């Protein structure tokens, strides 16, 4: 199993550009989520999904869109990048959220917006 | 909303010294998870605590969940250079992470 695969590893965008961060998992996990990590602020939840066709907002959803058309994939879209979105982005998945289940993280995408 | 606070933000120790990080929630938690992130890496799950007053050990690491299920701690005995990294607690089934404690170890 590859686990959770994120692409790209690095990305530089200009303000106003759009892009999609890809996330795929091959563990048949119900739950998938996106976090951003900024110095001193831990991991903050952007969006999450409890199954195909279901998404919901996390703590910091503004400026980001997601969709979950399949169990395996959970892309994160930045519609109009802003310097405040410079961060490291992690995708994670878990078997279920009910009763708690370990999160499996991808290797992250380091995004810089100039 | 639920807030998860973690202290200290940084801890620098001499190899062989002990280390403790503390996690506090503004509300009662159904469970708490702990993760470790090595420098340049991604968070890796360590353990989950569910029961009030629960204590679990993994070799030199001891995890505790408070009686009121609003706080937790991770204690490392006799730190080694391999313990370097940032330790995060997470509540609400991983939806709320603490800010993390970054541990550095001087050989």
PDB file of C-alpha atoms in Angstrom:
ATOM      1  CA  UNK A   1       0.000   0.000   0.000  1.00  0.00           C
ATOM      2  CA  UNK A   2       1.211   3.490  -0.851  1.00  0.00           C
ATOM      3  CA  UNK A   3      -0.858   5.012   1.997  1.00  0.00           C
ATOM      4  CA  UNK A   4      -1.670   8.691   1.476  1.00  0.00           C
ATOM      5  CA  UNK A   5      -0.092  10.263  -1.591  1.00  0.00           C
ATOM      6  CA  UNK A   6       0.091  14.018  -2.041  1.00  0.00           C
ATOM      7  CA  UNK A   7       1.217  15.913  -5.098  1.00  0.00           C
ATOM      8  CA  UNK A   8       3.006  18.173  -5.749  1.00  0.00           C
ATOM      9  CA  UNK A   9       5.647  18.319  -3.004  1.00  0.00           C
ATOM     10  CA  UNK A  10       6.464  21.959  -3.701  1.00  0.00           C
ATOM     11  CA  UNK A  11       4.600  24.718  -5.504  1.00  0.00           C
ATOM     12  CA  UNK A  12       5.123  28.422  -6.050  1.00  0.00           C
ATOM     13  CA  UNK A  13       2.161  30.522  -7.132  1.00  0.00           C
ATOM     14  CA  UNK A  14       1.626  34.144  -7.899  1.00  0.00           C
ATOM     15  CA  UNK A  15      -1.173  35.987  -6.152  1.00  0.00           C
ATOM     16  CA  UNK A  16      -4.452  35.345  -7.912  1.00  0.00           C
ATOM     17  CA  UNK A  17      -3.450  32.076  -9.552  1.00  0.00           C
ATOM     18  CA  UNK A  18      -5.437  28.928  -8.948  1.00  0.00           C
ATOM     19  CA  UNK A  19      -4.272  25.384  -8.401  1.00  0.00           C
ATOM     20  CA  UNK A  20      -5.316  22.011  -7.095  1.00  0.00           C
ATOM     21  CA  UNK A  21      -3.445  19.984  -4.499  1.00  0.00           C
ATOM     22  CA  UNK A  22      -3.972  16.297  -5.075  1.00  0.00           C
ATOM     23  CA  UNK A  23      -4.510  13.683  -2.390  1.00  0.00           C
ATOM     24  CA  UNK A  24      -5.155   9.997  -2.852  1.00  0.00           C
ATOM     25  CA  UNK A  25      -5.327   7.083  -0.436  1.00  0.00           C
ATOM     26  CA  UNK A  26      -5.425   3.360  -1.151  1.00  0.00           C
ATOM     27  CA  UNK A  27      -6.547   2.135   2.272  1.00  0.00           C
ATOM     28  CA  UNK A  28     -10.294   2.349   1.635  1.00  0.00           C
ATOM     29  CA  UNK A  29     -10.607   4.942   4.386  1.00  0.00           C
ATOM     30  CA  UNK A  30     -13.936   6.676   4.889  1.00  0.00           C
ATOM     31  CA  UNK A  31     -12.534   9.860   6.312  1.00  0.00           C
ATOM     32  CA  UNK A  32     -10.215  12.294   4.555  1.00  0.00           C
ATOM     33  CA  UNK A  33      -9.125  15.765   5.562  1.00  0.00           C
ATOM     34  CA  UNK A  34      -6.880  18.679   4.711  1.00  0.00           C
ATOM     35  CA  UNK A  35      -4.774  20.623   7.196  1.00  0.00           C
ATOM     36  CA  UNK A  36      -2.490  23.563   6.922  1.00  0.00           C
ATOM     37  CA  UNK A  37       0.535  23.896   9.165  1.00  0.00           C
ATOM     38  CA  UNK A  38       1.970  27.267  10.025  1.00  0.00           C
ATOM     39  CA  UNK A  39       4.801  27.935  12.508  1.00  0.00           C
ATOM     40  CA  UNK A  40       3.574  27.961  16.092  1.00  0.00           C
ATOM     41  CA  UNK A  41      -0.020  27.141  15.134  1.00  0.00           C
ATOM     42  CA  UNK A  42      -0.065  23.396  14.861  1.00  0.00           C
ATOM     43  CA  UNK A  43      -2.285  21.781  12.258  1.00  0.00           C
ATOM     44  CA  UNK A  44      -5.520  23.523  11.433  1.00  0.00           C
ATOM     45  CA  UNK A  45      -8.331  21.693   9.717  1.00  0.00           C
ATOM     46  CA  UNK A  46      -9.420  23.212   6.399  1.00  0.00           C
ATOM     47  CA  UNK A  47     -12.045  20.777   5.052  1.00  0.00           C
ATOM     48  CA  UNK A  48     -12.946  17.190   5.679  1.00  0.00           C
ATOM     49  CA  UNK A  49     -15.038  14.406   4.214  1.00  0.00           C
ATOM     50  CA  UNK A  50     -16.680  11.437   5.902  1.00  0.00           C
ATOM     51  CA  UNK A  51     -17.360   9.633   2.641  1.00  0.00           C
ATOM     52  CA  UNK A  52     -17.742   9.989  -1.094  1.00  0.00           C
ATOM     53  CA  UNK A  53     -20.055  12.866  -1.963  1.00  0.00           C
ATOM     54  CA  UNK A  54     -19.886  14.390   1.539  1.00  0.00           C
ATOM     55  CA  UNK A  55     -17.680  17.309   2.521  1.00  0.00           C
ATOM     56  CA  UNK A  56     -17.728  19.820   5.341  1.00  0.00           C
ATOM     57  CA  UNK A  57     -15.819  22.836   6.517  1.00  0.00           C
ATOM     58  CA  UNK A  58     -13.173  22.755   9.180  1.00  0.00           C
ATOM     59  CA  UNK A  59     -11.625  25.535  11.212  1.00  0.00           C
ATOM     60  CA  UNK A  60     -10.109  27.584   8.337  1.00  0.00           C
ATOM     61  CA  UNK A  61     -12.087  26.884   5.125  1.00  0.00           C
ATOM     62  CA  UNK A  62     -12.056  30.323   3.492  1.00  0.00           C
ATOM     63  CA  UNK A  63     -10.277  30.426   0.134  1.00  0.00           C
ATOM     64  CA  UNK A  64     -10.380  26.655  -0.333  1.00  0.00           C
ATOM     65  CA  UNK A  65     -12.756  24.251  -2.036  1.00  0.00           C
ATOM     66  CA  UNK A  66     -12.889  20.468  -1.930  1.00  0.00           C
ATOM     67  CA  UNK A  67     -14.831  17.646  -3.501  1.00  0.00           C
ATOM     68  CA  UNK A  68     -14.978  13.903  -2.868  1.00  0.00           C
ATOM     69  CA  UNK A  69     -16.231  12.145  -5.966  1.00  0.00           C
ATOM     70  CA  UNK A  70     -14.518   8.850  -5.061  1.00  0.00           C
ATOM     71  CA  UNK A  71     -13.449   7.210  -1.811  1.00  0.00           C
ATOM     72  CA  UNK A  72      -9.813   7.403  -2.876  1.00  0.00           C
ATOM     73  CA  UNK A  73      -9.388  11.041  -3.908  1.00  0.00           C
ATOM     74  CA  UNK A  74      -9.822  14.327  -2.061  1.00  0.00           C
ATOM     75  CA  UNK A  75      -8.384  17.294  -3.989  1.00  0.00           C
ATOM     76  CA  UNK A  76      -8.008  20.745  -2.450  1.00  0.00           C
ATOM     77  CA  UNK A  77      -8.550  23.738  -4.713  1.00  0.00           C
ATOM     78  CA  UNK A  78      -7.227  27.225  -4.221  1.00  0.00           C
ATOM     79  CA  UNK A  79      -9.370  29.439  -6.412  1.00  0.00           C
ATOM     80  CA  UNK A  80      -7.365  32.661  -6.147  1.00  0.00           C
ATOM     81  CA  UNK A  81      -4.152  32.251  -4.200  1.00  0.00           C
ATOM     82  CA  UNK A  82      -3.168  34.844  -1.606  1.00  0.00           C
ATOM     83  CA  UNK A  83       0.129  35.269   0.278  1.00  0.00           C
ATOM     84  CA  UNK A  84      -1.726  34.304   3.481  1.00  0.00           C
ATOM     85  CA  UNK A  85      -2.113  30.831   1.998  1.00  0.00           C
ATOM     86  CA  UNK A  86       1.628  30.265   2.052  1.00  0.00           C
ATOM     87  CA  UNK A  87       1.892  27.186   4.232  1.00  0.00           C
ATOM     88  CA  UNK A  88       2.564  23.480   4.367  1.00  0.00           C
ATOM     89  CA  UNK A  89      -0.516  21.467   3.498  1.00  0.00           C
ATOM     90  CA  UNK A  90      -1.154  17.949   4.741  1.00  0.00           C
ATOM     91  CA  UNK A  91      -3.780  15.542   3.617  1.00  0.00           C
ATOM     92  CA  UNK A  92      -4.809  12.813   6.043  1.00  0.00           C
ATOM     93  CA  UNK A  93      -7.147   9.861   6.096  1.00  0.00           C
ATOM     94  CA  UNK A  94      -8.545   7.503   8.678  1.00  0.00           C
ATOM     95  CA  UNK A  95     -10.738   4.431   8.692  1.00  0.00           C
ATOM     96  CA  UNK A  96     -13.543   6.273  10.457  1.00  0.00           C
ATOM     97  CA  UNK A  97     -14.107   9.222  12.742  1.00  0.00           C
ATOM     98  CA  UNK A  98     -16.506   7.323  14.974  1.00  0.00           C
ATOM     99  CA  UNK A  99     -14.797   6.499  18.248  1.00  0.00           C
ATOM    100  CA  UNK A 100     -11.538   7.884  16.982  1.00  0.00           C
ATOM    101  CA  UNK A 101      -9.238   6.298  14.450  1.00  0.00           C
ATOM    102  CA  UNK A 102      -5.574   7.089  13.767  1.00  0.00           C
ATOM    103  CA  UNK A 103      -4.945   9.669  11.082  1.00  0.00           C
ATOM    104  CA  UNK A 104      -2.529   8.704   8.313  1.00  0.00           C
ATOM    105  CA  UNK A 105      -0.813  11.722   6.810  1.00  0.00           C
ATOM    106  CA  UNK A 106       0.666  12.330   3.410  1.00  0.00           C
ATOM    107  CA  UNK A 107       4.130  13.800   3.032  1.00  0.00           C
ATOM    108  CA  UNK A 108       2.831  17.333   2.598  1.00  0.00           C
ATOM    109  CA  UNK A 109       2.883  20.081  -0.016  1.00  0.00           C
ATOM    110  CA  UNK A 110       4.913  23.207   0.638  1.00  0.00           C
ATOM    111  CA  UNK A 111       3.127  26.103  -1.030  1.00  0.00           C
ATOM    112  CA  UNK A 112       4.537  29.589  -1.467  1.00  0.00           C
ATOM    113  CA  UNK A 113       2.373  32.416  -2.793  1.00  0.00           C
ATOM    114  CA  UNK A 114       4.222  35.517  -3.917  1.00  0.00           C
TER     115      UNK A 114
ATOM    116  CA  UNK B   1     -15.509  25.988  19.562  1.00  0.00           C
ATOM    117  CA  UNK B   2     -13.316  23.503  21.277  1.00  0.00           C
ATOM    118  CA  UNK B   3      -9.797  24.749  21.897  1.00  0.00           C
ATOM    119  CA  UNK B   4      -6.810  22.528  22.528  1.00  0.00           C
ATOM    120  CA  UNK B   5      -3.872  24.231  24.194  1.00  0.00           C
ATOM    121  CA  UNK B   6      -0.447  22.669  24.434  1.00  0.00           C
ATOM    122  CA  UNK B   7       2.572  23.710  26.459  1.00  0.00           C
ATOM    123  CA  UNK B   8       5.422  24.333  26.332  1.00  0.00           C
ATOM    124  CA  UNK B   9       5.922  25.491  22.769  1.00  0.00           C
ATOM    125  CA  UNK B  10       9.615  24.569  22.846  1.00  0.00           C
ATOM    126  CA  UNK B  11      11.739  22.372  25.064  1.00  0.00           C
ATOM    127  CA  UNK B  12      15.469  21.894  24.806  1.00  0.00           C
ATOM    128  CA  UNK B  13      16.978  19.129  26.905  1.00  0.00           C
ATOM    129  CA  UNK B  14      20.288  17.405  27.414  1.00  0.00           C
ATOM    130  CA  UNK B  15      20.295  13.812  26.260  1.00  0.00           C
ATOM    131  CA  UNK B  16      19.235  11.631  29.166  1.00  0.00           C
ATOM    132  CA  UNK B  17      16.968  14.231  30.749  1.00  0.00           C
ATOM    133  CA  UNK B  18      13.224  13.754  30.947  1.00  0.00           C
ATOM    134  CA  UNK B  19      10.659  15.678  28.902  1.00  0.00           C
ATOM    135  CA  UNK B  20       6.965  16.374  29.384  1.00  0.00           C
ATOM    136  CA  UNK B  21       4.402  18.116  27.206  1.00  0.00           C
ATOM    137  CA  UNK B  22       0.925  19.019  28.410  1.00  0.00           C
ATOM    138  CA  UNK B  23      -2.326  19.319  26.554  1.00  0.00           C
ATOM    139  CA  UNK B  24      -5.483  21.031  27.844  1.00  0.00           C
ATOM    140  CA  UNK B  25      -8.913  21.231  26.295  1.00  0.00           C
ATOM    141  CA  UNK B  26     -11.620  23.794  26.952  1.00  0.00           C
ATOM    142  CA  UNK B  27     -14.216  21.019  26.824  1.00  0.00           C
ATOM    143  CA  UNK B  28     -14.406  17.338  27.729  1.00  0.00           C
ATOM    144  CA  UNK B  29     -12.813  15.100  25.134  1.00  0.00           C
ATOM    145  CA  UNK B  30     -14.170  11.736  24.016  1.00  0.00           C
ATOM    146  CA  UNK B  31     -10.601  10.709  23.263  1.00  0.00           C
ATOM    147  CA  UNK B  32      -7.203  12.252  22.661  1.00  0.00           C
ATOM    148  CA  UNK B  33      -4.563  11.320  20.142  1.00  0.00           C
ATOM    149  CA  UNK B  34      -0.842  12.011  20.154  1.00  0.00           C
ATOM    150  CA  UNK B  35       1.353  12.447  17.088  1.00  0.00           C
ATOM    151  CA  UNK B  36       5.051  12.958  16.456  1.00  0.00           C
ATOM    152  CA  UNK B  37       6.455  14.934  13.554  1.00  0.00           C
ATOM    153  CA  UNK B  38      10.149  14.635  12.791  1.00  0.00           C
ATOM    154  CA  UNK B  39      11.815  17.719  11.268  1.00  0.00           C
ATOM    155  CA  UNK B  40      10.806  17.974   7.621  1.00  0.00           C
ATOM    156  CA  UNK B  41       8.398  15.078   7.982  1.00  0.00           C
ATOM    157  CA  UNK B  42       4.723  14.477   8.446  1.00  0.00           C
ATOM    158  CA  UNK B  43       2.828  13.729  11.666  1.00  0.00           C
ATOM    159  CA  UNK B  44       2.840  10.090  12.675  1.00  0.00           C
ATOM    160  CA  UNK B  45       0.274   8.616  15.038  1.00  0.00           C
ATOM    161  CA  UNK B  46       1.632   7.503  18.413  1.00  0.00           C
ATOM    162  CA  UNK B  47      -1.352   6.581  20.558  1.00  0.00           C
ATOM    163  CA  UNK B  48      -4.978   7.202  21.428  1.00  0.00           C
ATOM    164  CA  UNK B  49      -6.377   7.510  24.954  1.00  0.00           C
ATOM    165  CA  UNK B  50     -10.059   7.001  25.572  1.00  0.00           C
ATOM    166  CA  UNK B  51     -10.778   6.285  29.235  1.00  0.00           C
ATOM    167  CA  UNK B  52     -10.769   8.699  32.135  1.00  0.00           C
ATOM    168  CA  UNK B  53      -7.471   8.435  34.028  1.00  0.00           C
ATOM    169  CA  UNK B  54      -5.971   6.143  31.410  1.00  0.00           C
ATOM    170  CA  UNK B  55      -2.209   5.631  31.383  1.00  0.00           C
ATOM    171  CA  UNK B  56      -0.410   3.940  28.501  1.00  0.00           C
ATOM    172  CA  UNK B  57       3.275   3.287  27.985  1.00  0.00           C
ATOM    173  CA  UNK B  58       5.370   2.796  24.892  1.00  0.00           C
ATOM    174  CA  UNK B  59       8.916   2.012  25.965  1.00  0.00           C
ATOM    175  CA  UNK B  60      10.202   5.336  27.379  1.00  0.00           C
ATOM    176  CA  UNK B  61       7.006   7.234  26.542  1.00  0.00           C
ATOM    177  CA  UNK B  62       4.161   7.504  29.061  1.00  0.00           C
ATOM    178  CA  UNK B  63       0.811   8.966  28.064  1.00  0.00           C
ATOM    179  CA  UNK B  64      -1.855  10.045  30.544  1.00  0.00           C
ATOM    180  CA  UNK B  65      -5.452  11.125  30.146  1.00  0.00           C
ATOM    181  CA  UNK B  66      -6.882  13.222  32.963  1.00  0.00           C
ATOM    182  CA  UNK B  67      -9.731  12.106  35.182  1.00  0.00           C
ATOM    183  CA  UNK B  68     -11.972  14.830  33.788  1.00  0.00           C
ATOM    184  CA  UNK B  69     -10.889  13.974  30.216  1.00  0.00           C
ATOM    185  CA  UNK B  70      -9.902  17.599  29.629  1.00  0.00           C
ATOM    186  CA  UNK B  71      -6.152  17.235  29.840  1.00  0.00           C
ATOM    187  CA  UNK B  72      -3.403  14.877  28.825  1.00  0.00           C
ATOM    188  CA  UNK B  73       0.343  14.593  29.032  1.00  0.00           C
ATOM    189  CA  UNK B  74       3.201  12.859  27.287  1.00  0.00           C
ATOM    190  CA  UNK B  75       6.307  12.117  29.312  1.00  0.00           C
ATOM    191  CA  UNK B  76       9.548  10.846  27.826  1.00  0.00           C
ATOM    192  CA  UNK B  77      12.065   9.308  30.220  1.00  0.00           C
ATOM    193  CA  UNK B  78      15.765   9.673  29.482  1.00  0.00           C
ATOM    194  CA  UNK B  79      15.479  11.414  26.141  1.00  0.00           C
ATOM    195  CA  UNK B  80      17.554  10.304  23.186  1.00  0.00           C
ATOM    196  CA  UNK B  81      18.480  12.161  20.012  1.00  0.00           C
ATOM    197  CA  UNK B  82      15.934  10.019  18.173  1.00  0.00           C
ATOM    198  CA  UNK B  83      13.188  11.718  20.208  1.00  0.00           C
ATOM    199  CA  UNK B  84      13.770  15.014  18.415  1.00  0.00           C
ATOM    200  CA  UNK B  85      10.658  16.389  16.753  1.00  0.00           C
ATOM    201  CA  UNK B  86       7.381  18.107  17.436  1.00  0.00           C
ATOM    202  CA  UNK B  87       4.759  16.356  19.520  1.00  0.00           C
ATOM    203  CA  UNK B  88       1.109  17.168  18.949  1.00  0.00           C
ATOM    204  CA  UNK B  89      -2.006  16.277  20.836  1.00  0.00           C
ATOM    205  CA  UNK B  90      -5.315  16.199  18.998  1.00  0.00           C
ATOM    206  CA  UNK B  91      -8.886  16.177  20.218  1.00  0.00           C
ATOM    207  CA  UNK B  92     -12.236  15.861  18.578  1.00  0.00           C
ATOM    208  CA  UNK B  93     -11.197  12.849  16.519  1.00  0.00           C
ATOM    209  CA  UNK B  94      -8.196  14.695  15.080  1.00  0.00           C
ATOM    210  CA  UNK B  95     -10.079  17.809  14.115  1.00  0.00           C
ATOM    211  CA  UNK B  96      -8.424  19.998  16.746  1.00  0.00           C
ATOM    212  CA  UNK B  97      -4.676  19.901  17.140  1.00  0.00           C
ATOM    213  CA  UNK B  98      -2.646  21.599  19.792  1.00  0.00           C
ATOM    214  CA  UNK B  99       0.109  23.939  18.607  1.00  0.00           C
ATOM    215  CA  UNK B 100       2.706  21.288  19.380  1.00  0.00           C
ATOM    216  CA  UNK B 101       5.822  21.090  21.532  1.00  0.00           C
ATOM    217  CA  UNK B 102       9.074  21.130  19.654  1.00  0.00           C
ATOM    218  CA  UNK B 103      11.698  19.005  21.390  1.00  0.00           C
ATOM    219  CA  UNK B 104      15.396  19.381  20.706  1.00  0.00           C
ATOM    220  CA  UNK B 105      17.970  17.150  22.363  1.00  0.00           C
ATOM    221  CA  UNK B 106      21.598  18.030  22.896  1.00  0.00           C
ATOM    222  CA  UNK B 107      23.881  14.984  22.723  1.00  0.00           C
TER     223      UNK B 107
END
